[in-house]
XYZ file of C-alpha atoms in Angstrom:
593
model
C 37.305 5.835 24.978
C 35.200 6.114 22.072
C 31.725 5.822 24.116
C 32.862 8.467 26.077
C 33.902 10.991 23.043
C 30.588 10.132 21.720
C 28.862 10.934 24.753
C 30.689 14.614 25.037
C 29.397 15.315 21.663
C 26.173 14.513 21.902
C 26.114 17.043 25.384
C 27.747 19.371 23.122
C 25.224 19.333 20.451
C 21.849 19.222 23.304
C 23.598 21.510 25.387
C 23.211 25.316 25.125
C 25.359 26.754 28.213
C 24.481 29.922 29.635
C 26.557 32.604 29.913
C 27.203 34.402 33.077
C 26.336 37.684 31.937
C 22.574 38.269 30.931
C 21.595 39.793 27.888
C 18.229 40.300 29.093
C 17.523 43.473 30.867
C 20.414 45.241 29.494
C 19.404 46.051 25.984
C 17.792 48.748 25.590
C 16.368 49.984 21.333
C 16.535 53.796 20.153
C 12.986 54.773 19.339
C 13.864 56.411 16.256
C 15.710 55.068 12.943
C 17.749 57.645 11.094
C 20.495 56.889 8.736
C 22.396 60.240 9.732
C 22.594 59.460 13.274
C 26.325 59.042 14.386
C 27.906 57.133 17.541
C 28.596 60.405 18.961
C 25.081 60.887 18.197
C 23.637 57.523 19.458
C 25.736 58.533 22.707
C 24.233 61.580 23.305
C 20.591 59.989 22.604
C 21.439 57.308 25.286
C 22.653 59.365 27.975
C 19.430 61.595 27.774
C 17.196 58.687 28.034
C 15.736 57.988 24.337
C 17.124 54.366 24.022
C 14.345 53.550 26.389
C 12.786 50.256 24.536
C 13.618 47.449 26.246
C 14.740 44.510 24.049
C 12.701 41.254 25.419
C 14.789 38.759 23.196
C 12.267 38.927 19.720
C 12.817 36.456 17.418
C 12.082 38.894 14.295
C 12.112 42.865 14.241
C 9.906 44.578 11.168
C 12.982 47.009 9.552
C 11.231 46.954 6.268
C 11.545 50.683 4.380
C 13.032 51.690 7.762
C 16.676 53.989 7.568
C 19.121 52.677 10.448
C 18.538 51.835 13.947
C 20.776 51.818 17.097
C 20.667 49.578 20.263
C 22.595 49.687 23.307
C 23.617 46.631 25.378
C 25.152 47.419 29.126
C 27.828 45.161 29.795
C 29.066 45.089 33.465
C 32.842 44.645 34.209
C 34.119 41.319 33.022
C 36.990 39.372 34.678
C 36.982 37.197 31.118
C 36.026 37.623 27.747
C 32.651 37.878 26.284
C 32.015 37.541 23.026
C 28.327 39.160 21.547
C 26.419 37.767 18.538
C 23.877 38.322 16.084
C 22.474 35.002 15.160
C 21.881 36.524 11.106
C 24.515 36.762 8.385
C 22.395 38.213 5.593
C 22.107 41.930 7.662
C 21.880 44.473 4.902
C 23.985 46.840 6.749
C 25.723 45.611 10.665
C 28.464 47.655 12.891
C 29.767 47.206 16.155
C 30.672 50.303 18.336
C 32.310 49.843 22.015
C 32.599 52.838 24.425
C 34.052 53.357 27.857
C 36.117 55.090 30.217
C 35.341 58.384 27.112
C 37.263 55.752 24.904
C 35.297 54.946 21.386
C 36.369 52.157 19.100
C 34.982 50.360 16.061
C 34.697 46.470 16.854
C 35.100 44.242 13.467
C 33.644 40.500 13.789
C 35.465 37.734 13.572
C 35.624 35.885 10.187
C 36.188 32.584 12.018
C 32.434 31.762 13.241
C 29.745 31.928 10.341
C 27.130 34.601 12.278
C 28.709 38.267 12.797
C 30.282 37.993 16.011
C 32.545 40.431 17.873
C 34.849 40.276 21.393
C 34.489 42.039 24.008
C 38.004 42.259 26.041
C 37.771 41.538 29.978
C 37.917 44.773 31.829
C 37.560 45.964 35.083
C 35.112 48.873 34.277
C 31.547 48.151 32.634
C 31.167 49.590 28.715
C 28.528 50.135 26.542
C 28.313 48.084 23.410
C 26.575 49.994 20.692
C 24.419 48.139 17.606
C 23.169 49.706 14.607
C 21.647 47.910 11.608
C 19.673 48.295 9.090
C 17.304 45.932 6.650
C 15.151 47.769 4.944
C 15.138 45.316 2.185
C 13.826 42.789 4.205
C 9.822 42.370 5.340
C 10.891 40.603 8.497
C 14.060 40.440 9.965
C 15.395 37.674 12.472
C 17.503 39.518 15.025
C 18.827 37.143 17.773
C 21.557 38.569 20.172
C 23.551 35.644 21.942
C 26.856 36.127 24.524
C 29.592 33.653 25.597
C 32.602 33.685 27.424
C 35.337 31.659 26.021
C 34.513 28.138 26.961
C 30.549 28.551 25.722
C 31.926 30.268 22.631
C 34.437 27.213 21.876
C 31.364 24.847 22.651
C 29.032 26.897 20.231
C 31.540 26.550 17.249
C 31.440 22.609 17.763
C 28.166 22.543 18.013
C 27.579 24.564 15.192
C 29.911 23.221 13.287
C 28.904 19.082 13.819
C 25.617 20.203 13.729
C 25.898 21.936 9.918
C 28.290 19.297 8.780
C 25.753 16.704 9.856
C 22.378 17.664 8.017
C 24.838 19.076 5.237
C 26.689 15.662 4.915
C 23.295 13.763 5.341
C 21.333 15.847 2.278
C 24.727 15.447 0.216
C 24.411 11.504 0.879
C 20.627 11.460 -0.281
C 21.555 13.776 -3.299
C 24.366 11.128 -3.865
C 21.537 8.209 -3.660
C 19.064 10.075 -6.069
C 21.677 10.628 -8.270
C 22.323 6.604 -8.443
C 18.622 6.102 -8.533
C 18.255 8.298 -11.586
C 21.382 6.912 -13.312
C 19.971 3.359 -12.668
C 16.380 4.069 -13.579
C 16.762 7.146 -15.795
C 13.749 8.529 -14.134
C 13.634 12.047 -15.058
C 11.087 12.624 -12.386
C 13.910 11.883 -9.743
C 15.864 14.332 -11.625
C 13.611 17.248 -10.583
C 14.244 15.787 -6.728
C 18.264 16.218 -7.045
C 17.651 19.794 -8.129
C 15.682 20.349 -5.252
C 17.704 18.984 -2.691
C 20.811 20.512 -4.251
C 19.198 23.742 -4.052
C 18.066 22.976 -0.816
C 21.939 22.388 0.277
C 22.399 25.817 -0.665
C 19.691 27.303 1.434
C 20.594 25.633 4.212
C 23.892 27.054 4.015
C 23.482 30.875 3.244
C 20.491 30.598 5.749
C 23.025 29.111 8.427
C 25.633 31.441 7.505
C 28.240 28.952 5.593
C 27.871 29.936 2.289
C 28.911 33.300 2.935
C 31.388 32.507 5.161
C 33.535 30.074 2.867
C 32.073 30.595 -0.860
C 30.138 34.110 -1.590
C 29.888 37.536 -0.099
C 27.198 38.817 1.964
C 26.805 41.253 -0.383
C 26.190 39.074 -3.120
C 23.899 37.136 -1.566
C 21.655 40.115 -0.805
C 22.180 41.632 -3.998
C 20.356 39.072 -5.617
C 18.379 37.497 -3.523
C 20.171 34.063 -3.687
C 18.552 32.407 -0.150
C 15.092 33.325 -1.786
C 16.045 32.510 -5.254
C 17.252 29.193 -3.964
C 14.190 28.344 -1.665
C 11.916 29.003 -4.977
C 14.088 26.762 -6.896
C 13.931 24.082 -4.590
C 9.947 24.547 -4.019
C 9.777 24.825 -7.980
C 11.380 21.185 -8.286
C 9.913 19.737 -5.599
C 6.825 20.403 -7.559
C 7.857 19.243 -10.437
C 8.863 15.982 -8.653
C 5.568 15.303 -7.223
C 3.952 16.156 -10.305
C 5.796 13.818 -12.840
C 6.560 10.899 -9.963
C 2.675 10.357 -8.650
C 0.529 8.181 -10.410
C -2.834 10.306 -10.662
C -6.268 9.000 -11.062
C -9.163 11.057 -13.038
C -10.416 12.374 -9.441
C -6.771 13.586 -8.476
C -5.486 15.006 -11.789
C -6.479 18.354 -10.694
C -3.712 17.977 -8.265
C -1.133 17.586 -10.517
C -2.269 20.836 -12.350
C -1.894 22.521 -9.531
C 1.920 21.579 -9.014
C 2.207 22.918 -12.679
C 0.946 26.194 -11.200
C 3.216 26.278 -8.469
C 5.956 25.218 -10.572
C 5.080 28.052 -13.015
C 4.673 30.618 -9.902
C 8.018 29.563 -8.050
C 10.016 29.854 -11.662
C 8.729 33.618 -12.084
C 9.303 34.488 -8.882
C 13.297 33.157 -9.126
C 13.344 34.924 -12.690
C 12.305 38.471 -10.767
C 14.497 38.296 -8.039
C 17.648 38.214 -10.046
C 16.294 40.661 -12.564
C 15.575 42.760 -9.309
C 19.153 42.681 -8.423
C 20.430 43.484 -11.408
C 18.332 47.109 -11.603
C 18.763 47.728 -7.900
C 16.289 46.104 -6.105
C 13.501 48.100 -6.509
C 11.140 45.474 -5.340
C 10.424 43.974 -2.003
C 11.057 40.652 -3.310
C 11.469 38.763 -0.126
C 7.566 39.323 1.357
C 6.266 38.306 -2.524
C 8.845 35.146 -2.377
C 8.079 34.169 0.909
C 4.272 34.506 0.373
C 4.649 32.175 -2.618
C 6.246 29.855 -0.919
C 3.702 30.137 2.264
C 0.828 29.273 -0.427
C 2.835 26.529 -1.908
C 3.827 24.586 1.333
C -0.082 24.778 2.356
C -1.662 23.800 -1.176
C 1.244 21.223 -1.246
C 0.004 19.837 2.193
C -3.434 19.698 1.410
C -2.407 17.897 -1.922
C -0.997 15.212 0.080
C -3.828 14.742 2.250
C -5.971 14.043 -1.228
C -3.441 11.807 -2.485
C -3.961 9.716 0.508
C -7.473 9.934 0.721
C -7.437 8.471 -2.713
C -4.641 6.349 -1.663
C -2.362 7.792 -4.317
C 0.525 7.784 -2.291
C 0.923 6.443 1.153
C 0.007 7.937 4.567
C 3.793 8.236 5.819
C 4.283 10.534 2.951
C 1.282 12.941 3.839
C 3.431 12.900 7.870
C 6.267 13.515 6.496
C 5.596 16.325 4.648
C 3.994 17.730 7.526
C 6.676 17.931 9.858
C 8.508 20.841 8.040
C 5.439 22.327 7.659
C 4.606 22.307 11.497
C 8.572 22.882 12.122
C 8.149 26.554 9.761
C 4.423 27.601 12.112
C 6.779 26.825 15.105
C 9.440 29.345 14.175
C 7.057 32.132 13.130
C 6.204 34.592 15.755
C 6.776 34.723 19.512
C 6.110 31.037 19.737
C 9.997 30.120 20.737
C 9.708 33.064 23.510
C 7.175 31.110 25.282
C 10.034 28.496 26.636
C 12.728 29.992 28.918
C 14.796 26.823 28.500
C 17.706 27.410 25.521
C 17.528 23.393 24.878
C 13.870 23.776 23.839
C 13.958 26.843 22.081
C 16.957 25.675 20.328
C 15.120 22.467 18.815
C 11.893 24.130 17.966
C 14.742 26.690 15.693
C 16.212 23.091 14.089
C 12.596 21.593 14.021
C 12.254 22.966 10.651
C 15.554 21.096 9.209
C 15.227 17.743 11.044
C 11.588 17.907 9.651
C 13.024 18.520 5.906
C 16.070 15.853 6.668
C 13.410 12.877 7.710
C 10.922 14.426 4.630
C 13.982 13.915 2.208
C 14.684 10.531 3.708
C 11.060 9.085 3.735
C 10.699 10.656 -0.128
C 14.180 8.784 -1.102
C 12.654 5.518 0.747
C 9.815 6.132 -1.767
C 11.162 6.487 -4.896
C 13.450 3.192 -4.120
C 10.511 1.531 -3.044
C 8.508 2.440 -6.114
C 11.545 1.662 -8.565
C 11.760 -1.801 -6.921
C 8.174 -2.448 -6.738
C 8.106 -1.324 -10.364
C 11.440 -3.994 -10.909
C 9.572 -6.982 -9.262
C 6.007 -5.655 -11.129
C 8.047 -6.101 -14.630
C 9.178 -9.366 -13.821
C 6.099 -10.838 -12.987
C 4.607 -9.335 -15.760
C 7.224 -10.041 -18.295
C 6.669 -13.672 -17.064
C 2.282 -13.264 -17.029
C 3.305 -12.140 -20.554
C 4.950 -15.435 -21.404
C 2.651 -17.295 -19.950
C -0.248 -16.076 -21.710
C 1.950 -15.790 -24.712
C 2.381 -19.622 -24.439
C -1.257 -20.035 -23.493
C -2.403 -18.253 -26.606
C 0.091 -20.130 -28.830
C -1.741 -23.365 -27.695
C -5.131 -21.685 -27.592
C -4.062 -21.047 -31.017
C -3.037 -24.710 -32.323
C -6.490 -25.837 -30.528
C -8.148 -23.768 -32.762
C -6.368 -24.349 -35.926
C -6.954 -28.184 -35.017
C -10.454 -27.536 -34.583
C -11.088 -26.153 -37.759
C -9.253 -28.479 -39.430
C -10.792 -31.398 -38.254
C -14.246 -29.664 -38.482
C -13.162 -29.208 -42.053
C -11.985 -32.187 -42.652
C -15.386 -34.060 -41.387
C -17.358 -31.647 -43.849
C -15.291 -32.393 -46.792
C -15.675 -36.166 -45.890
C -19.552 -36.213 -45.032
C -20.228 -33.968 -48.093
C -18.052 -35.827 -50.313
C -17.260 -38.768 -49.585
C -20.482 -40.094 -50.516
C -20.252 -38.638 -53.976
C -16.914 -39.793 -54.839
C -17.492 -43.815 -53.548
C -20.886 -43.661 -55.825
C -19.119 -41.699 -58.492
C -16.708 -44.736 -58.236
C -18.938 -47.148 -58.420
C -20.551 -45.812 -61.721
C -17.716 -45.516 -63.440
C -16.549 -49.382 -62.883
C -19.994 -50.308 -64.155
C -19.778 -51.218 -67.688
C -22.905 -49.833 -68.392
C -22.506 -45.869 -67.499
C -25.387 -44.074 -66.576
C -24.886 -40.427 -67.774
C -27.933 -39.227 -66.028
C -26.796 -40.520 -62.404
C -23.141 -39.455 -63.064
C -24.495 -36.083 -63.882
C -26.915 -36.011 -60.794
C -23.999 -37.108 -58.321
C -21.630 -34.012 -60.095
C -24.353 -31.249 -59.725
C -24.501 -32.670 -55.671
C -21.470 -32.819 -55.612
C -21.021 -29.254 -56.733
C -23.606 -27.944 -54.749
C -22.977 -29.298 -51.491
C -18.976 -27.567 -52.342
C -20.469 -24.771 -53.000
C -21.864 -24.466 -49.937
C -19.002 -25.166 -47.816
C -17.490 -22.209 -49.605
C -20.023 -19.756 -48.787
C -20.147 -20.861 -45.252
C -16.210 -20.628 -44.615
C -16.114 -17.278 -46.553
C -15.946 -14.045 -44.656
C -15.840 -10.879 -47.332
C -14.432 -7.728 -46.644
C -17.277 -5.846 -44.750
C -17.871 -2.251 -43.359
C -20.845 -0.077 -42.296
C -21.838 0.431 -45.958
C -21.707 -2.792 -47.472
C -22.898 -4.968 -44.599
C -26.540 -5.490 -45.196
C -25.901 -5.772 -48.483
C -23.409 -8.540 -47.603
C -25.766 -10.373 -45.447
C -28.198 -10.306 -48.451
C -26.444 -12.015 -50.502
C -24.982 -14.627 -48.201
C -28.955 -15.353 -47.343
C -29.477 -15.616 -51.134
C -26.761 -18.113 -52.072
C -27.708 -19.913 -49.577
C -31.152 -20.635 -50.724
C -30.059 -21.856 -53.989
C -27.820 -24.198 -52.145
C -30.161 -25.428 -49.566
C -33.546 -26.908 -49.306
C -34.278 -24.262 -46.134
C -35.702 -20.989 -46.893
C -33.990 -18.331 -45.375
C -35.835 -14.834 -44.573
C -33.656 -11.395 -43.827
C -35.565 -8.352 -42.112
C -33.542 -5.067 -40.898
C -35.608 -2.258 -38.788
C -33.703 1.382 -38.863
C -35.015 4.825 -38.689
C -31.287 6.297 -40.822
C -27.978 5.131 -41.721
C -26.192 3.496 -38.684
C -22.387 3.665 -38.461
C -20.707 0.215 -37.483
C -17.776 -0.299 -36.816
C -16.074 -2.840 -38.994
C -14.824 -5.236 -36.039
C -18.910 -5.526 -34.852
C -19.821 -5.790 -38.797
C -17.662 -8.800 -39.016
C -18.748 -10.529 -35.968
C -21.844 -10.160 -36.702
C -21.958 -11.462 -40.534
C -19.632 -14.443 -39.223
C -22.360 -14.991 -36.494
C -24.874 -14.879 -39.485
C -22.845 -17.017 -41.422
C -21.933 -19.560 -38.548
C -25.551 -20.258 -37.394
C -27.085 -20.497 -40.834
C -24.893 -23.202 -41.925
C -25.197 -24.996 -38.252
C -28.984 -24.338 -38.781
C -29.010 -25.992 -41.814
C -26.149 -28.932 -41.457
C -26.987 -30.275 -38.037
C -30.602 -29.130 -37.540
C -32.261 -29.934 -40.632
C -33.999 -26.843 -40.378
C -36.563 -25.452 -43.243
C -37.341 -22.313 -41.877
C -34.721 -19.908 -40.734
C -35.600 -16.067 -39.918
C -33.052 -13.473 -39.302
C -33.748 -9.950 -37.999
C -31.687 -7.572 -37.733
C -32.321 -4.100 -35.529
C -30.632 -0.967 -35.510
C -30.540 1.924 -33.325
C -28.346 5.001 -32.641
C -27.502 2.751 -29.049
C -27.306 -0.093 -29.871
C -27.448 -3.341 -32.542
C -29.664 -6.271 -31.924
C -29.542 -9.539 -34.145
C -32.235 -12.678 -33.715
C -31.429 -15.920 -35.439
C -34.596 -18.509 -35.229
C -34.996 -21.677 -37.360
C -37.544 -24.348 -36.742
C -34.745 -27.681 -36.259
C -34.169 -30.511 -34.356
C -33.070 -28.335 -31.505
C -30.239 -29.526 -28.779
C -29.690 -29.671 -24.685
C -27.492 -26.472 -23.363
C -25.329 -28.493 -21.842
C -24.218 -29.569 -25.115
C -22.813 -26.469 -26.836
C -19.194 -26.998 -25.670
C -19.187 -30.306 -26.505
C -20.917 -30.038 -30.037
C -20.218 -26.787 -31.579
C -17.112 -24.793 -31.238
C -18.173 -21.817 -33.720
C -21.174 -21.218 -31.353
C -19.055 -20.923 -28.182
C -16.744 -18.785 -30.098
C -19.564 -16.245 -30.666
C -21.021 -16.309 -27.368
C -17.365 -15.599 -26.044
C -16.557 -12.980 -27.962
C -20.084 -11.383 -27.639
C -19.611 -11.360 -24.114
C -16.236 -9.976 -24.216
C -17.732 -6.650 -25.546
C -19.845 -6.741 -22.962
C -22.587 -7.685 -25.373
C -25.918 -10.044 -24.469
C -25.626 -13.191 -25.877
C -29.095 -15.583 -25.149
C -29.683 -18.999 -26.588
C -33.072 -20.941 -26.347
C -33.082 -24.428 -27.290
C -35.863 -27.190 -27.159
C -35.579 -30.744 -28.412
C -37.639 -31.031 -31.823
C -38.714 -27.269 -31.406
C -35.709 -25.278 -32.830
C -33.379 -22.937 -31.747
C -33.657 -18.923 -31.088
C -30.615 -16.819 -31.011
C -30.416 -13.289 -29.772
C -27.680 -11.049 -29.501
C -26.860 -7.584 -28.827
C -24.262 -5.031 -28.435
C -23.752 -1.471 -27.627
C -22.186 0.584 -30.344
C -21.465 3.255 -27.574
C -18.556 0.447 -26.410
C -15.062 -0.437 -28.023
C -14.838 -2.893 -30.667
């Protein structure tokens, strides 16, 4: 039982029955429009001839600045009722007018189907139905004239109906699921999307004839605009959406400043259609609105094809947005006239809503897919983040232990030695002043030097040479090498204080390893400064080592090298066995510190 309801009601909503009387060939169009003209008037004009313009079933009639027009439709005797329709609700001005048998009679339309629609009792003599309208507020007016008898008329109203409770009930459950998206995420981008679809519920009601029919006048609505004042709104967020939800690159930013511009466009445009109501509508603010919004789909289309090209958003969004697009080119013109059959043409007329319905869907796919890709990418972060957290820790205690035992070993090697043969002395009974005065003043020297070689002053671009001079000088007092500074500049060099500090710890480091573990004599540092870049050599004449060695025996030197390299410095070592050791770094002082 319920397959088969189902199964009426889908015929009901593909089928559009055809009446048994046809419209087409008897409606005829005055060729004149004149706001004085009467029905006794309009009579007399038809029986001499002058409503000789045959109506061929237009989809849109251009009564812009135009005073009232008159049409005539010829209906034949009917054995049931007919009822006659004009497929817009937003007419600025709409009366019905029957004649026959000499008998003249206003016809009012029935309140109970949401386009004006009047009834046209069975009768056994044919009768002239009379039309006139006016829109002269309007650039381009759709004027559709439908007939039923009862049973197509009945049929039409479920249709309708199930039809507009469908795509209303389906935006209302994706407004519903932005809502909970932007409640959940508090994504005020997603914020900008619920305006739009909520003024998009709106248009799709006045535009279908609901919203006058249940909440607001006709009059209202045309008074201020309100189906172009919502469109605008709902263009203006949907701009704002895509501008605050994207991610843009550098190349693709100019995108997003173009959504600000149609944004800012859209808002004025809403702003001067109600201020246009309010003083009387003294503006054609329909052809301005709907040119806006003509530039805005297009620039918006284009946008997307960018996007995807730079593979800013996906290609399903780009088709998406394009089937609205192609459903508003199919509606313009005479391209529905083109197909006789009523099922097509009344498709290519819903085209444009089932395209917005699966663009709304595929955009509310989006954003969940994006907020839960953005979920799982802050989990695995938040745990990358731990882990390194961890790693560093340990990297960390490594370190520390390093030093410490590389501290350790100094103190011992440098002192050791003094304190057992201090020892010694001092259980002789005989004390030799002069040796226990020679092993104090090593002993003092050799601390001294660890002190200069673990100490790291407080250095910037003015103080750094100056720094490195008197590092070099200390440590020729305290060492048998002689140590030799040169700098090359053409002016005063800005450093920045992170490079300044590498560089005197790199100064410091290979000095003292110079010295300690290569027995060195000779050590020459050069220093070279340009407005580019900053170039230090280190060369002593040591005991040299293998390459292969430099993890294993000094932890300072790989410390350099690393960091050098992770400002995307240069960092070459040259190394011979018995021929010393060369050193030469450099780095860019165009790059971050």
């Amino acid at each position: 039982m319920k397959l088969k309801f189902l199964f009426i009601l889908i015929v009901l909503v593909c089928t559009n029955l055809q009446a048994q009387f046809k419209l087409e060939g008897n409606i005829f169009l005055l060729d004149k429009y004149d706001d004085q003209i009467t029905l006794e008037d309009a009579i007399n004009l038809e029986t001499k001839g002058l409503f000789n313009i045959p109506y061929k079933t237009e989809t849109y009639f251009f009564l812009e600045g135009k005073e009232a027009g008159w049409l005539v439709i010829n209906i034949p005797k009917q054995e049931q009722g007919l009822w006659i329709s004009i497929q817009n609700s937003l007419l600025e001005e709409l009366n019905f007018y029957q004649h026959y048998n000499n008998i003249k009679k206003e016809l009012s339309p029935n309140k109970g189907y949401r386009f004006p629609i009047v009834s046209i009792a069975k009768n056994t003599t044919p009768c002239k139905l009379y039309i006139r309208t006016k829109d002269a507020l309007s650039y381009r007016t759709e004027f559709i004239i439908k007939s039923y008898n009862l049973k197509e008329y009945e049929a039409t109203m479920q249709k309708d109906y199930f039809v507009i409770g469908s795509y209303a009930f389906g935006l209302l459950v994706l407004l519903i699921s932005a809502s909970i998206i932007f409640l959940y995420k508090k994504k005020f981008a997603v914020l900008w999307y619920m305006i739009h679809l909520t003024a998009l519920i709106i248009e799709y009601l006045i535009s279908t004839g609901t919203f006058s029919q249940w909440f607001v006048s006709n009059d209202l609505i045309l008074t201020y605009g309100l189906d172009h004042f919502s469109l605008l709104i709902s263009t203006m967020a949907l701009s704002e959406f895509f501008r605050n939800f994207y991610a843009y690159g550098k190349k693709t930013m100019f995108c997003k400043h173009i959504y600000l511009a149609i944004s800012i466009a859209c808002g004025l445009a809403a702003i001067f259609s109600i201020v246009d109501g309010l003083y009387g509508n003294m503006y054609n603010v329909e052809f301005y609105s709907q040119t806006i919004l003509n530039y805005a789909s297009l620039l918006s289309l284009i946008i997307h094809f960018i996007l995807v090209f730079y593979r800013v958003i996906p290609l399903y969004l780009f088709f998406a947005f394009l089937l609205p697009v192609l459903g508003i080119f199919a509606n313009l013109g005479d391209f529905k006239n083109y197909f006789n059959n009523p099922n097509i043409t009344y498709f290519i007329f819903q085209s444009v809503y089932l395209g917005i319905l699966i663009e709304v869907i595929v955009i509310i796919f989006y954003i969940i897919k994006e907020s839960v890709d953005g979920e799982l990418l802050s989990v695995k972060l938040s745990k990358e983040n731990n882990e390194l957290k961890n790693n560093f820790q340990e990297e960390i205690l490594t370190i520390q232990e390093v030093h410490q035992n590389a501290l350790v070993n100094d103190v011992h090697d440098s002192f050791g030695g003094y304190i057992e043969a201090l020892k010694l002395n001092l259980l002789q009974k005989d004390l030799n002043g002069d040796k226990i005065n020679t092993i104090l003043n090593s002993f003092k020297k050799d601390y001294r030097f660890l002190l200069n070689s673990l100490y790291i002053p407080n250095i910037n671009s003015t103080n750094f040479e100056e720094a490195i001079l008197d590092y070099v000088n200390k440590m020729n007092q305290l060492s048998k090498a002689v140590i030799s500074y040169n700098s090359e500049k053409d002016k005063f060099i800005t450093i920045p204080q992170n490079t300044a500090k590498l560089l005197f710890k790199s100064v410091s480091e290979l000095t003292t390893n110079a010295i300690k573990h290569a027995n060195a004599n000779q050590i020459n540092i050069n220093l070279i400064l340009t407005d580019s870049k900053i170039a230090l050599n280190i060369k002593d004449d040591g005991k040299g080592f293998k390459k292969s060695d430099i993890k294993n025996t000094s932890f300072g030197l790989t410390s350099i090298k690393d960091r050098i390299e992770s400002l995307n410095g240069i960092f070459i070592l040259n190394s011979t066995k018995e021929k010393g050791t060369e050193i030469i770094m450099e780095l860019s002082l165009n790059e971050p510190s």
